[in-house]
Structures are given as structure tokens and as C-alpha cells.
């Protein structure tokens, strides 16, 4: 039985189309800078939002109409949801998806039963992957919903919560391997604290590192070769999450000897919660060699929480694509829509509108970014600004020829610096705007 009987495969119709169920810019085979759009983006659907989002909020219950959902959340229901999910992704034309263990299969009465439930659904996921060619971008484990994780998982003061989480991630890695997953993501969940007076921060952060090492070791042991990612988020649900931003995460990974095996998964709205722009987070991660994958969404500046909206702002997508292309694009990673339809958008067709809009916004952003790169103004203005480092004294400093004494000697002889030139921010902003309107 079809879950979306009235919807056909979404096609590219070009910028003049007014068909709400067609792409205006995302044309998967179109080549930009030598690579197809499909390969630039490696779009992915987030199973937790798209297939499990209920629309519930602190003021009321779920609102979503999802005809394929049964009354009881058992394995049978989970299986029909998988069929609906793959029909959705196939009609949308995305090559990847991501999920948490608990998104796809219900928990049982104990760990053994839970694992059995998961195995039963994974069998169907594998079958649907084979049927459609859709692949697993990354898997992850939900280490935050169940009350056993009330104080965190890897950073819990309760050692048995750590142990349960370890068992869960062990299984999640096995599943990711079974499904040919290209990655595995750690997101902090409740790894953080509400009150420092009852928190041994050093011990908790040490435990988090120990946990990640166990995961990396186990992946090696079973031959899971997917890329590990660490996803920063500064707050929510705890007041202070340990995975605050790119800089904090990269410091943590390096300090604990995980720098070679884990890259970053950057999420737009998490960046803004940290007081950064997403392009800052991407550039920081990229410049340190840690740029792995992207969770694409958008926040609302008038609401201070993780609203997980679909990205529609072409300025935003163009900025993201500029940084991504600067670092050579994705290898194992992709662009995962970690985004949900609004509570008021409760019909199945809204899921299509949301993803089509996001994909089109990124496709347009890619074209703009490619045009900026082709013309080269931005690169030229940037290079000019650092010209003093390309020859003479700057080049000598960069190549290690100087220390404080020789620099003092140089400045004593010269007296003062060559006058600075304007940063030309407004001019650069105007030049950038040429590509948008
Ligand atoms: C929550 C996170 C989460 C991760 C996966 O805010 O974005 O969805 O991406 O655990
Ligand atoms: Ni995310
Ligand atoms: Ni998020």
C-alpha cells in the first residue's frame, strides 16, 4: 500500500516552474565545477524528524497526520513506517538517510528484546536499501530519551548508564556496518550539566573520551570503516553541553587522542545557539582538517531554541556552499536535513514541500557559490588584504626567518608600520550582492 498515493516522483522542471511538487534548481545530474549536484550535496533525510516527528511541543500533543502509523508502536508498525519512509525518499530522490537506533525500532522490556526488535527492522531497512539504492549516510544511537539517561550517558554519574550506553553504541555500530553505513555520529544528547555544584566536570569529560575510544576500538575490531563524527551543540537539553562548538570539540578530540579518527558534523542552528554563524563553524573545522558532514537546518532569530526549520535562505546556503567548496566538498559526509516541518504543517505533503524547498535553496546556493568562485573577485580581494605576507618581511616571518629580536631591529630602523588600508567591508558586501540580485 502506498503511503503517498497522490505524489509522483519529484522532477526537475527549471526555475520558471510553479509546480510545488517539482524542483526549480535541484537537478541531480547537472554538473557544477566538474561534479554533479547529487555528488555535491549527498542529501540525506533525517529519519527522526521526517518519520518520527509528531509535532508535539511543551504546550500540546502531536498534530501530524501519518496514515501509515498504527495505534501501537510495535515492530510491525515500525516495518510499515520503513516502507513509507523509503517511498518518501525514493519519490523525493535523495540518495541517503540517517537514523538513531530508537527511531527505527521500539524498545523492548530489556536490552536483549530491544536488540531483537532492532534486528527485525534492520532486516527491512537493508531490503529497502537494496530495492531503492538509497544508502545510510550515518547511524547513531539515542542516548538521551530514555529516563536511564536523565543525568547523561557517557558522562553520567551512574556507571551503569555508561555501561548501557556502551552496549547500545556497540549494537548501533554493528547495525551501521550491516547496512553499509558511511559514518557514525556522536551527538552529546545529555552530555553536559545543569549545575556545576553537583558535577565533576573533569571526570565526566574523561569518561566521554573513554567512551569514544571504546567506540573507535570496537569499530576497528568489527571492521566498520565508516567515518566518526562529533556534532557540536552548546546547550539544550542541558544548560552547558560539553560539545559546545567546533573549537571546543576539536580541542577535546586532540586532547584525548581522538583527533585522527573523528571529524565534525556541523549543524546550522547549533552554531547560532553557540553565538556563531554556521560558516564560522564550518571554516574553523575545515581549517583544522576536521570538516566532515553537515546537519542542515535553520533557526529563528526571534526564538532562542533549536527550532530545526528547513533552510530556505539562499544567502545562508550560498555561504555554506562557499566554505564547503573551499575545503574540497564532501568525501564521506553529506547534507543531512536535520529539520522538521512546523507543528501547524501536519499533512504528509508538507514533508515534500519542506525537503524540496531545502534542496532547491541549496542548489541555488551552489550555483551562486560557483559563480562567485568562477569570477574570483572575492578570492582576489581576500588575497590583496594579506599581500604584506606574500613578500618581504611577511614572507620571511612565515618561513620562520625571524624572532622578536630581529623584528625589533627591523621596526627600530623603520620607526613605524606602513599605513593600514581600509577593510572595504561594505564594498565587499556590495560585490557579493551582485550574485544575488
Ligand atoms: C539534536 C541533534 C541530533 C543529532 C543526532 O539537536 O541535532 O538530531 O543530529 O543525534
Ligand atoms: Ni543534528
Ligand atoms: Ni539539532
Short mmCIF file of C-alpha atoms and ligand atoms in Angstrom, two decimals:
data_model
loop_
_atom_site.label_atom_id
_atom_site.label_comp_id
_atom_site.label_asym_id
_atom_site.label_seq_id
_atom_site.Cartn_x
_atom_site.Cartn_y
_atom_site.Cartn_z
CA UNK A 1 0.00 0.00 0.00
CA UNK A 2 1.32 3.37 -0.94
CA UNK A 3 1.88 5.93 1.82
CA UNK A 4 1.87 8.84 -0.62
CA UNK A 5 -0.56 7.70 -3.32
CA UNK A 6 -1.13 11.15 -4.81
CA UNK A 7 2.52 12.04 -5.20
CA UNK A 8 4.69 11.09 -8.15
CA UNK A 9 8.46 11.18 -8.32
CA UNK A 10 9.62 14.79 -7.88
CA UNK A 11 11.20 16.07 -11.09
CA UNK A 12 13.37 19.00 -12.06
CA UNK A 13 11.30 21.48 -14.05
CA UNK A 14 13.58 24.53 -14.05
CA UNK A 15 13.43 28.00 -12.46
CA UNK A 16 10.20 29.08 -14.15
CA UNK A 17 8.15 26.17 -12.81
CA UNK A 18 5.33 26.96 -10.40
CA UNK A 19 4.63 23.33 -9.63
CA UNK A 20 5.02 22.99 -5.83
CA UNK A 21 5.98 19.36 -6.26
CA UNK A 22 8.89 19.96 -8.65
CA UNK A 23 12.46 21.19 -8.28
CA UNK A 24 13.32 24.56 -9.75
CA UNK A 25 17.06 24.39 -9.13
CA UNK A 26 18.00 20.93 -7.89
CA UNK A 27 18.82 18.96 -10.99
CA UNK A 28 20.75 15.99 -9.73
CA UNK A 29 22.68 15.30 -12.92
CA UNK A 30 23.61 18.95 -13.60
CA UNK A 31 27.36 19.40 -13.36
CA UNK A 32 28.80 22.30 -11.36
CA UNK A 33 32.58 22.66 -11.09
CA UNK A 34 33.03 19.21 -12.56
CA UNK A 35 30.70 17.41 -10.15
CA UNK A 36 27.01 16.55 -10.33
CA UNK A 37 24.65 18.27 -7.92
CA UNK A 38 23.86 14.87 -6.48
CA UNK A 39 27.52 14.40 -5.54
CA UNK A 40 27.98 17.93 -4.26
CA UNK A 41 25.22 17.63 -1.70
CA UNK A 42 24.81 13.94 -0.91
CA UNK A 43 21.39 14.92 0.52
CA UNK A 44 20.06 12.90 3.40
CA UNK A 45 16.71 12.63 5.18
CA UNK A 46 16.73 12.58 9.00
CA UNK A 47 14.53 9.67 10.00
CA UNK A 48 13.87 11.07 13.48
CA UNK A 49 12.23 14.24 12.23
CA UNK A 50 10.68 13.12 8.98
CA UNK A 51 9.37 9.74 10.08
CA UNK A 52 9.10 10.21 13.86
CA UNK A 53 8.30 13.88 14.34
CA UNK A 54 4.92 14.21 15.99
CA UNK A 55 4.60 17.98 16.16
CA UNK A 56 4.28 17.80 19.95
CA UNK A 57 5.55 20.80 21.90
CA UNK A 58 5.53 21.77 25.61
CA UNK A 59 2.04 23.23 25.14
CA UNK A 60 0.30 20.40 23.36
CA UNK A 61 0.48 16.92 21.86
CA UNK A 62 1.41 15.83 18.38
CA UNK A 63 -0.57 17.00 15.37
CA UNK A 64 0.92 15.08 12.46
CA UNK A 65 -1.36 13.06 10.20
CA UNK A 66 0.60 9.97 9.24
CA UNK A 67 -1.79 7.38 7.78
CA UNK A 68 0.84 4.63 7.81
CA UNK A 69 1.24 4.78 11.61
CA UNK A 70 -0.67 2.11 13.56
CA UNK A 71 -2.15 2.50 17.03
CA UNK A 72 0.62 0.56 18.79
CA UNK A 73 4.30 1.16 18.22
CA UNK A 74 5.41 -2.44 17.74
CA UNK A 75 7.83 -3.99 15.25
CA UNK A 76 5.10 -4.47 12.68
CA UNK A 77 4.30 -0.78 12.82
CA UNK A 78 7.99 0.10 12.62
CA UNK A 79 8.25 -2.00 9.48
CA UNK A 80 5.36 -0.29 7.73
CA UNK A 81 6.95 3.03 8.67
CA UNK A 82 10.18 1.90 6.98
CA UNK A 83 8.24 1.17 3.80
CA UNK A 84 6.61 4.62 3.98
CA UNK A 85 9.99 6.24 4.67
CA UNK A 86 11.64 4.64 1.66
CA UNK A 87 8.70 5.52 -0.57
CA UNK A 88 9.10 9.12 0.58
CA UNK A 89 12.86 9.19 -0.03
CA UNK A 90 12.54 7.47 -3.37
CA UNK A 91 9.91 9.91 -4.61
CA UNK A 92 11.95 12.83 -3.32
CA UNK A 93 15.11 11.48 -4.93
CA UNK A 94 17.56 11.71 -2.04
CA UNK A 95 20.48 9.29 -2.04
CA UNK A 96 20.97 8.98 1.76
CA UNK A 97 19.27 8.83 5.14
CA UNK A 98 20.36 8.94 8.80
CA UNK A 99 18.78 7.44 11.90
CA UNK A 100 19.13 6.80 15.64
CA UNK A 101 18.65 3.20 16.77
CA UNK A 102 15.42 4.13 18.58
CA UNK A 103 13.96 5.98 15.63
CA UNK A 104 13.59 2.83 13.61
CA UNK A 105 12.57 0.21 16.19
CA UNK A 106 10.77 0.31 19.54
CA UNK A 107 12.46 -0.56 22.82
CA UNK A 108 11.56 -3.90 24.35
CA UNK A 109 11.28 -4.88 28.02
CA UNK A 110 15.07 -5.26 28.32
CA UNK A 111 18.23 -4.80 26.28
CA UNK A 112 18.05 -8.25 24.68
CA UNK A 113 14.48 -7.69 23.48
CA UNK A 114 15.33 -4.20 22.27
CA UNK A 115 18.20 -5.57 20.21
CA UNK A 116 15.90 -8.22 18.77
CA UNK A 117 13.40 -5.56 17.72
CA UNK A 118 16.17 -3.57 16.11
CA UNK A 119 17.45 -6.59 14.19
CA UNK A 120 13.98 -7.28 12.82
CA UNK A 121 13.64 -3.74 11.47
CA UNK A 122 17.23 -3.55 10.22
CA UNK A 123 16.46 -6.55 8.01
CA UNK A 124 13.75 -4.50 6.32
CA UNK A 125 15.94 -1.38 6.12
CA UNK A 126 18.51 -3.47 4.30
CA UNK A 127 15.92 -4.85 1.95
CA UNK A 128 14.60 -1.35 1.16
CA UNK A 129 18.15 -0.03 0.66
CA UNK A 130 18.69 -2.82 -1.84
CA UNK A 131 15.42 -2.12 -3.62
CA UNK A 132 15.94 1.64 -3.93
CA UNK A 133 19.71 2.14 -3.89
CA UNK A 134 19.31 4.64 -1.02
CA UNK A 135 22.22 4.41 1.42
CA UNK A 136 22.90 5.09 5.07
CA UNK A 137 24.93 8.32 5.43
CA UNK A 138 25.44 7.79 9.14
CA UNK A 139 23.90 5.98 12.02
CA UNK A 140 23.74 6.99 15.65
CA UNK A 141 22.31 5.93 18.99
CA UNK A 142 19.70 7.73 21.02
CA UNK A 143 21.42 8.13 24.39
CA UNK A 144 19.11 10.82 25.72
CA UNK A 145 15.38 9.97 25.55
CA UNK A 146 15.10 7.09 27.99
CA UNK A 147 14.99 8.20 31.68
CA UNK A 148 18.04 5.98 32.36
CA UNK A 149 19.96 8.83 30.73
CA UNK A 150 18.48 11.54 32.92
CA UNK A 151 22.00 12.54 34.06
CA UNK A 152 23.65 11.83 30.71
CA UNK A 153 25.03 8.65 29.17
CA UNK A 154 28.83 8.55 28.78
CA UNK A 155 29.07 11.43 31.29
CA UNK A 156 26.52 10.10 33.78
CA UNK A 157 27.45 9.86 37.47
CA UNK A 158 25.80 6.43 37.27
CA UNK A 159 28.35 3.95 35.87
CA UNK A 160 25.57 1.61 34.75
CA UNK A 161 24.12 4.28 32.49
CA UNK A 162 27.56 4.43 30.87
CA UNK A 163 27.51 0.64 30.51
CA UNK A 164 24.04 0.59 28.95
CA UNK A 165 25.07 3.34 26.52
CA UNK A 166 28.17 1.33 25.62
CA UNK A 167 26.04 -1.70 24.84
CA UNK A 168 23.73 0.47 22.75
CA UNK A 169 26.54 2.01 20.71
CA UNK A 170 28.15 -1.40 20.25
CA UNK A 171 24.92 -2.60 18.68
CA UNK A 172 24.48 0.61 16.69
CA UNK A 173 27.94 0.14 15.17
CA UNK A 174 27.12 -3.44 14.23
CA UNK A 175 23.93 -2.22 12.60
CA UNK A 176 25.73 0.60 10.79
CA UNK A 177 28.18 -1.96 9.45
CA UNK A 178 25.41 -4.33 8.42
CA UNK A 179 23.74 -1.52 6.46
CA UNK A 180 26.96 -0.32 4.82
CA UNK A 181 26.75 2.99 6.73
CA UNK A 182 29.30 5.59 5.65
CA UNK A 183 29.55 7.13 9.10
CA UNK A 184 28.61 7.20 12.74
CA UNK A 185 27.74 10.39 14.65
CA UNK A 186 28.16 11.23 18.32
CA UNK A 187 25.88 13.98 19.42
CA UNK A 188 26.06 14.95 23.08
CA UNK A 189 22.45 14.32 23.98
CA UNK A 190 22.54 14.97 27.70
CA UNK A 191 26.36 15.03 27.92
CA UNK A 192 26.63 18.24 29.86
CA UNK A 193 25.36 19.68 33.11
CA UNK A 194 22.73 21.87 34.75
CA UNK A 195 24.55 22.66 38.00
CA UNK A 196 28.31 22.72 38.45
CA UNK A 197 27.97 22.16 42.21
CA UNK A 198 26.84 18.59 41.70
CA UNK A 199 29.09 17.96 38.69
CA UNK A 200 32.64 16.62 38.48
CA UNK A 201 33.37 18.11 35.08
CA UNK A 202 36.86 16.68 34.71
CA UNK A 203 35.68 13.18 35.47
CA UNK A 204 32.71 13.46 33.11
CA UNK A 205 34.79 14.73 30.20
CA UNK A 206 37.37 11.97 30.83
CA UNK A 207 34.54 9.44 30.67
CA UNK A 208 33.24 10.87 27.41
CA UNK A 209 36.69 10.40 25.88
CA UNK A 210 36.92 6.87 27.23
CA UNK A 211 33.55 6.12 25.69
CA UNK A 212 34.57 7.44 22.28
CA UNK A 213 37.80 5.43 22.40
CA UNK A 214 35.77 2.31 23.12
CA UNK A 215 33.61 3.04 20.09
CA UNK A 216 36.61 3.63 17.84
CA UNK A 217 38.27 0.44 19.10
CA UNK A 218 35.15 -1.62 18.61
CA UNK A 219 34.62 -0.25 15.11
CA UNK A 220 38.16 -1.37 14.24
CA UNK A 221 37.54 -4.75 15.77
CA UNK A 222 34.43 -5.48 13.70
CA UNK A 223 35.76 -3.81 10.55
CA UNK A 224 33.33 -0.89 10.49
CA UNK A 225 35.21 1.61 8.33
CA UNK A 226 32.70 4.48 8.36
CA UNK A 227 33.83 7.94 9.43
CA UNK A 228 33.10 9.01 13.01
CA UNK A 229 31.62 12.48 13.54
CA UNK A 230 31.18 14.65 16.61
CA UNK A 231 28.29 17.13 16.44
CA UNK A 232 28.64 20.35 18.46
CA UNK A 233 25.71 21.90 20.30
CA UNK A 234 26.25 24.43 23.09
CA UNK A 235 23.06 23.97 25.09
CA UNK A 236 19.75 22.13 25.04
CA UNK A 237 18.81 19.91 26.70
CA UNK A 238 21.44 20.74 29.34
CA UNK A 239 22.46 24.27 30.18
CA UNK A 240 26.04 23.62 29.17
CA UNK A 241 26.87 20.79 26.78
CA UNK A 242 30.47 19.62 26.62
CA UNK A 243 30.37 19.63 22.80
CA UNK A 244 29.87 23.40 22.75
CA UNK A 245 31.22 24.36 19.30
CA UNK A 246 33.81 23.33 16.71
CA UNK A 247 36.69 24.81 18.67
CA UNK A 248 35.69 23.09 21.93
CA UNK A 249 35.08 19.75 20.20
CA UNK A 250 38.35 19.83 18.29
CA UNK A 251 40.23 20.72 21.45
CA UNK A 252 38.58 17.76 23.20
CA UNK A 253 39.36 15.35 20.36
CA UNK A 254 43.01 16.40 20.23
CA UNK A 255 43.47 16.46 23.99
CA UNK A 256 42.22 12.90 24.29
CA UNK A 257 43.99 11.42 21.27
CA UNK A 258 40.88 11.14 19.09
CA UNK A 259 41.90 13.73 16.52
CA UNK A 260 42.77 11.19 13.84
CA UNK A 261 39.55 9.23 13.99
CA UNK A 262 36.72 11.73 14.48
CA UNK A 263 35.63 14.65 12.30
CA UNK A 264 32.94 17.29 12.85
CA UNK A 265 29.29 17.23 11.88
CA UNK A 266 28.22 20.88 11.88
CA UNK A 267 24.59 21.91 12.35
CA UNK A 268 23.39 25.38 11.35
CA UNK A 269 21.14 26.13 14.28
CA UNK A 270 23.60 24.69 16.80
CA UNK A 271 26.15 27.19 15.52
CA UNK A 272 23.78 30.08 16.11
CA UNK A 273 22.95 28.81 19.59
CA UNK A 274 26.68 29.00 20.30
CA UNK A 275 26.71 32.63 19.16
CA UNK A 276 28.40 31.77 15.86
CA UNK A 277 27.36 31.73 12.24
CA UNK A 278 27.38 28.30 10.63
CA UNK A 279 30.04 29.45 8.15
CA UNK A 280 32.29 30.28 11.10
CA UNK A 281 31.86 26.76 12.46
CA UNK A 282 32.47 25.20 9.05
CA UNK A 283 35.52 27.34 8.36
CA UNK A 284 37.00 26.63 11.76
CA UNK A 285 36.50 22.89 11.36
CA UNK A 286 37.71 22.95 7.77
CA UNK A 287 40.82 24.97 8.52
CA UNK A 288 41.79 22.44 11.19
CA UNK A 289 41.16 19.47 8.91
CA UNK A 290 38.03 18.36 10.75
CA UNK A 291 35.20 19.17 8.34
CA UNK A 292 33.16 16.00 7.91
CA UNK A 293 29.43 16.43 7.43
CA UNK A 294 26.60 18.95 7.75
CA UNK A 295 23.25 18.86 9.51
CA UNK A 296 21.36 21.44 7.50
CA UNK A 297 18.55 23.40 9.07
CA UNK A 298 17.77 26.94 10.16
CA UNK A 299 16.82 28.60 13.42
CA UNK A 300 14.60 31.56 14.08
CA UNK A 301 16.37 34.59 15.48
CA UNK A 302 13.22 35.55 17.35
CA UNK A 303 13.11 32.18 19.11
CA UNK A 304 16.15 31.24 21.12
CA UNK A 305 16.00 27.47 20.80
CA UNK A 306 16.80 24.70 18.35
CA UNK A 307 13.76 25.13 16.09
CA UNK A 308 15.17 22.82 13.39
CA UNK A 309 13.47 24.55 10.48
CA UNK A 310 14.11 23.76 6.86
CA UNK A 311 16.67 26.11 5.28
CA UNK A 312 15.17 28.43 2.66
CA UNK A 313 17.50 31.43 2.82
CA UNK A 314 19.71 31.47 -0.27
CA UNK A 315 22.21 33.75 1.43
CA UNK A 316 22.70 31.07 4.05
CA UNK A 317 23.01 28.18 1.60
CA UNK A 318 25.43 30.09 -0.65
CA UNK A 319 27.65 30.89 2.34
CA UNK A 320 27.64 27.24 3.40
CA UNK A 321 28.48 26.06 -0.11
CA UNK A 322 31.31 28.59 -0.43
CA UNK A 323 33.02 27.20 2.66
CA UNK A 324 32.31 23.60 1.78
CA UNK A 325 33.78 24.06 -1.71
CA UNK A 326 36.77 25.90 -0.28
CA UNK A 327 37.65 22.68 1.53
CA UNK A 328 37.01 20.45 -1.45
CA UNK A 329 33.44 19.32 -0.70
CA UNK A 330 32.23 16.17 1.00
CA UNK A 331 34.07 12.88 0.99
CA UNK A 332 32.21 10.58 3.39
CA UNK A 333 29.84 13.25 4.69
CA UNK A 334 26.70 14.77 3.25
CA UNK A 335 24.00 17.31 3.76
CA UNK A 336 21.52 15.84 6.19
CA UNK A 337 18.26 17.74 6.69
CA UNK A 338 18.14 17.70 10.48
CA UNK A 339 14.93 19.69 10.19
CA UNK A 340 11.27 19.25 10.87
CA UNK A 341 8.03 20.61 9.49
CA UNK A 342 6.19 23.03 11.76
CA UNK A 343 3.54 21.70 14.11
CA UNK A 344 0.96 23.51 12.01
CA UNK A 345 2.14 21.75 8.80
CA UNK A 346 0.67 18.39 9.65
CA UNK A 347 -0.19 16.80 6.30
CA UNK A 348 2.10 14.26 4.59
CA UNK A 349 2.53 16.53 1.56
CA UNK A 350 4.16 19.15 3.81
CA UNK A 351 7.12 16.78 4.17
CA UNK A 352 7.65 17.09 0.42
CA UNK A 353 7.30 20.86 0.36
CA UNK A 354 9.83 21.14 3.17
CA UNK A 355 12.51 18.96 1.61
CA UNK A 356 12.00 20.30 -1.92
CA UNK A 357 12.43 23.84 -0.58
CA UNK A 358 15.62 22.93 1.27
CA UNK A 359 17.11 21.10 -1.71
CA UNK A 360 16.25 23.94 -4.08
CA UNK A 361 17.68 26.54 -1.70
CA UNK A 362 20.94 24.59 -1.60
CA UNK A 363 21.01 24.08 -5.36
CA UNK A 364 20.58 27.80 -5.94
CA UNK A 365 23.20 28.48 -3.25
CA UNK A 366 25.59 26.13 -5.04
CA UNK A 367 25.13 27.94 -8.35
CA UNK A 368 25.76 31.30 -6.67
CA UNK A 369 28.81 30.00 -4.84
CA UNK A 370 30.18 28.55 -8.08
CA UNK A 371 29.65 31.89 -9.85
CA UNK A 372 31.47 33.76 -7.06
CA UNK A 373 34.34 31.30 -7.29
CA UNK A 374 34.47 31.45 -11.09
CA UNK A 375 34.61 35.24 -11.17
CA UNK A 376 37.22 35.28 -8.44
CA UNK A 377 36.56 38.80 -7.02
CA UNK A 378 36.18 37.56 -3.51
CA UNK A 379 39.34 35.47 -3.66
CA UNK A 380 41.26 38.41 -5.16
CA UNK A 381 40.08 40.89 -2.53
CA UNK A 382 40.98 38.43 0.19
CA UNK A 383 44.41 37.79 -1.26
CA UNK A 384 45.10 41.51 -1.62
CA UNK A 385 44.27 42.09 2.02
CA UNK A 386 47.12 39.78 3.03
CA UNK A 387 49.60 41.00 0.43
CA UNK A 388 52.06 42.09 3.12
CA UNK A 389 52.55 38.41 3.93
CA UNK A 390 53.34 37.35 0.37
CA UNK A 391 56.71 39.04 0.00
CA UNK A 392 59.37 40.83 2.03
CA UNK A 393 59.02 40.85 5.79
CA UNK A 394 55.71 38.90 5.94
CA UNK A 395 57.06 36.07 3.79
CA UNK A 396 60.22 35.98 5.92
CA UNK A 397 58.18 35.71 9.14
CA UNK A 398 56.02 32.95 7.69
CA UNK A 399 59.04 30.99 6.60
CA UNK A 400 60.49 31.15 10.12
CA UNK A 401 63.37 33.54 9.47
CA UNK A 402 62.50 35.88 12.34
CA UNK A 403 62.27 36.14 16.11
CA UNK A 404 61.48 39.02 18.47
CA UNK A 405 64.99 40.42 18.30
CA UNK A 406 65.21 40.66 14.52
CA UNK A 407 61.69 42.12 14.36
CA UNK A 408 62.60 44.72 16.94
CA UNK A 409 65.68 45.60 14.90
CA UNK A 410 63.54 45.94 11.78
CA UNK A 411 60.98 48.21 13.46
CA UNK A 412 63.64 50.31 15.21
CA UNK A 413 65.16 51.02 11.82
CA UNK A 414 61.79 51.69 10.20
CA UNK A 415 60.15 53.63 13.04
CA UNK A 416 56.50 52.68 12.43
CA UNK A 417 54.31 50.47 10.27
CA UNK A 418 53.28 51.20 6.69
CA UNK A 419 49.79 52.79 6.95
CA UNK A 420 46.91 50.30 7.02
CA UNK A 421 44.40 50.15 4.17
CA UNK A 422 40.61 50.03 4.50
CA UNK A 423 38.97 46.64 5.13
CA UNK A 424 36.34 47.61 2.50
CA UNK A 425 33.66 45.52 4.15
CA UNK A 426 30.78 47.47 2.60
CA UNK A 427 32.32 47.28 -0.86
CA UNK A 428 32.78 43.52 -0.50
CA UNK A 429 29.20 43.11 0.68
CA UNK A 430 28.02 45.03 -2.37
CA UNK A 431 30.15 42.93 -4.68
CA UNK A 432 28.70 39.77 -3.13
CA UNK A 433 25.19 41.10 -3.61
CA UNK A 434 25.79 41.23 -7.37
CA UNK A 435 25.49 37.46 -7.37
CA UNK A 436 22.19 37.51 -5.54
CA UNK A 437 20.27 40.30 -7.28
C1 LIG B 1 19.91 17.43 18.16
C2 LIG B 1 20.85 16.87 17.19
C3 LIG B 1 20.55 15.46 16.79
C4 LIG B 1 21.74 14.84 16.13
C5 LIG B 1 21.69 13.35 16.07
O1 LIG B 1 19.82 18.62 18.37
O2 LIG B 1 20.90 17.72 16.09
O3 LIG B 1 19.42 15.42 15.96
O4 LIG B 1 21.94 15.31 14.84
O5 LIG B 1 21.67 12.78 17.34
NI1 LIG B 2 21.89 17.26 14.29
NI1 LIG B 3 19.77 19.97 16.47
#
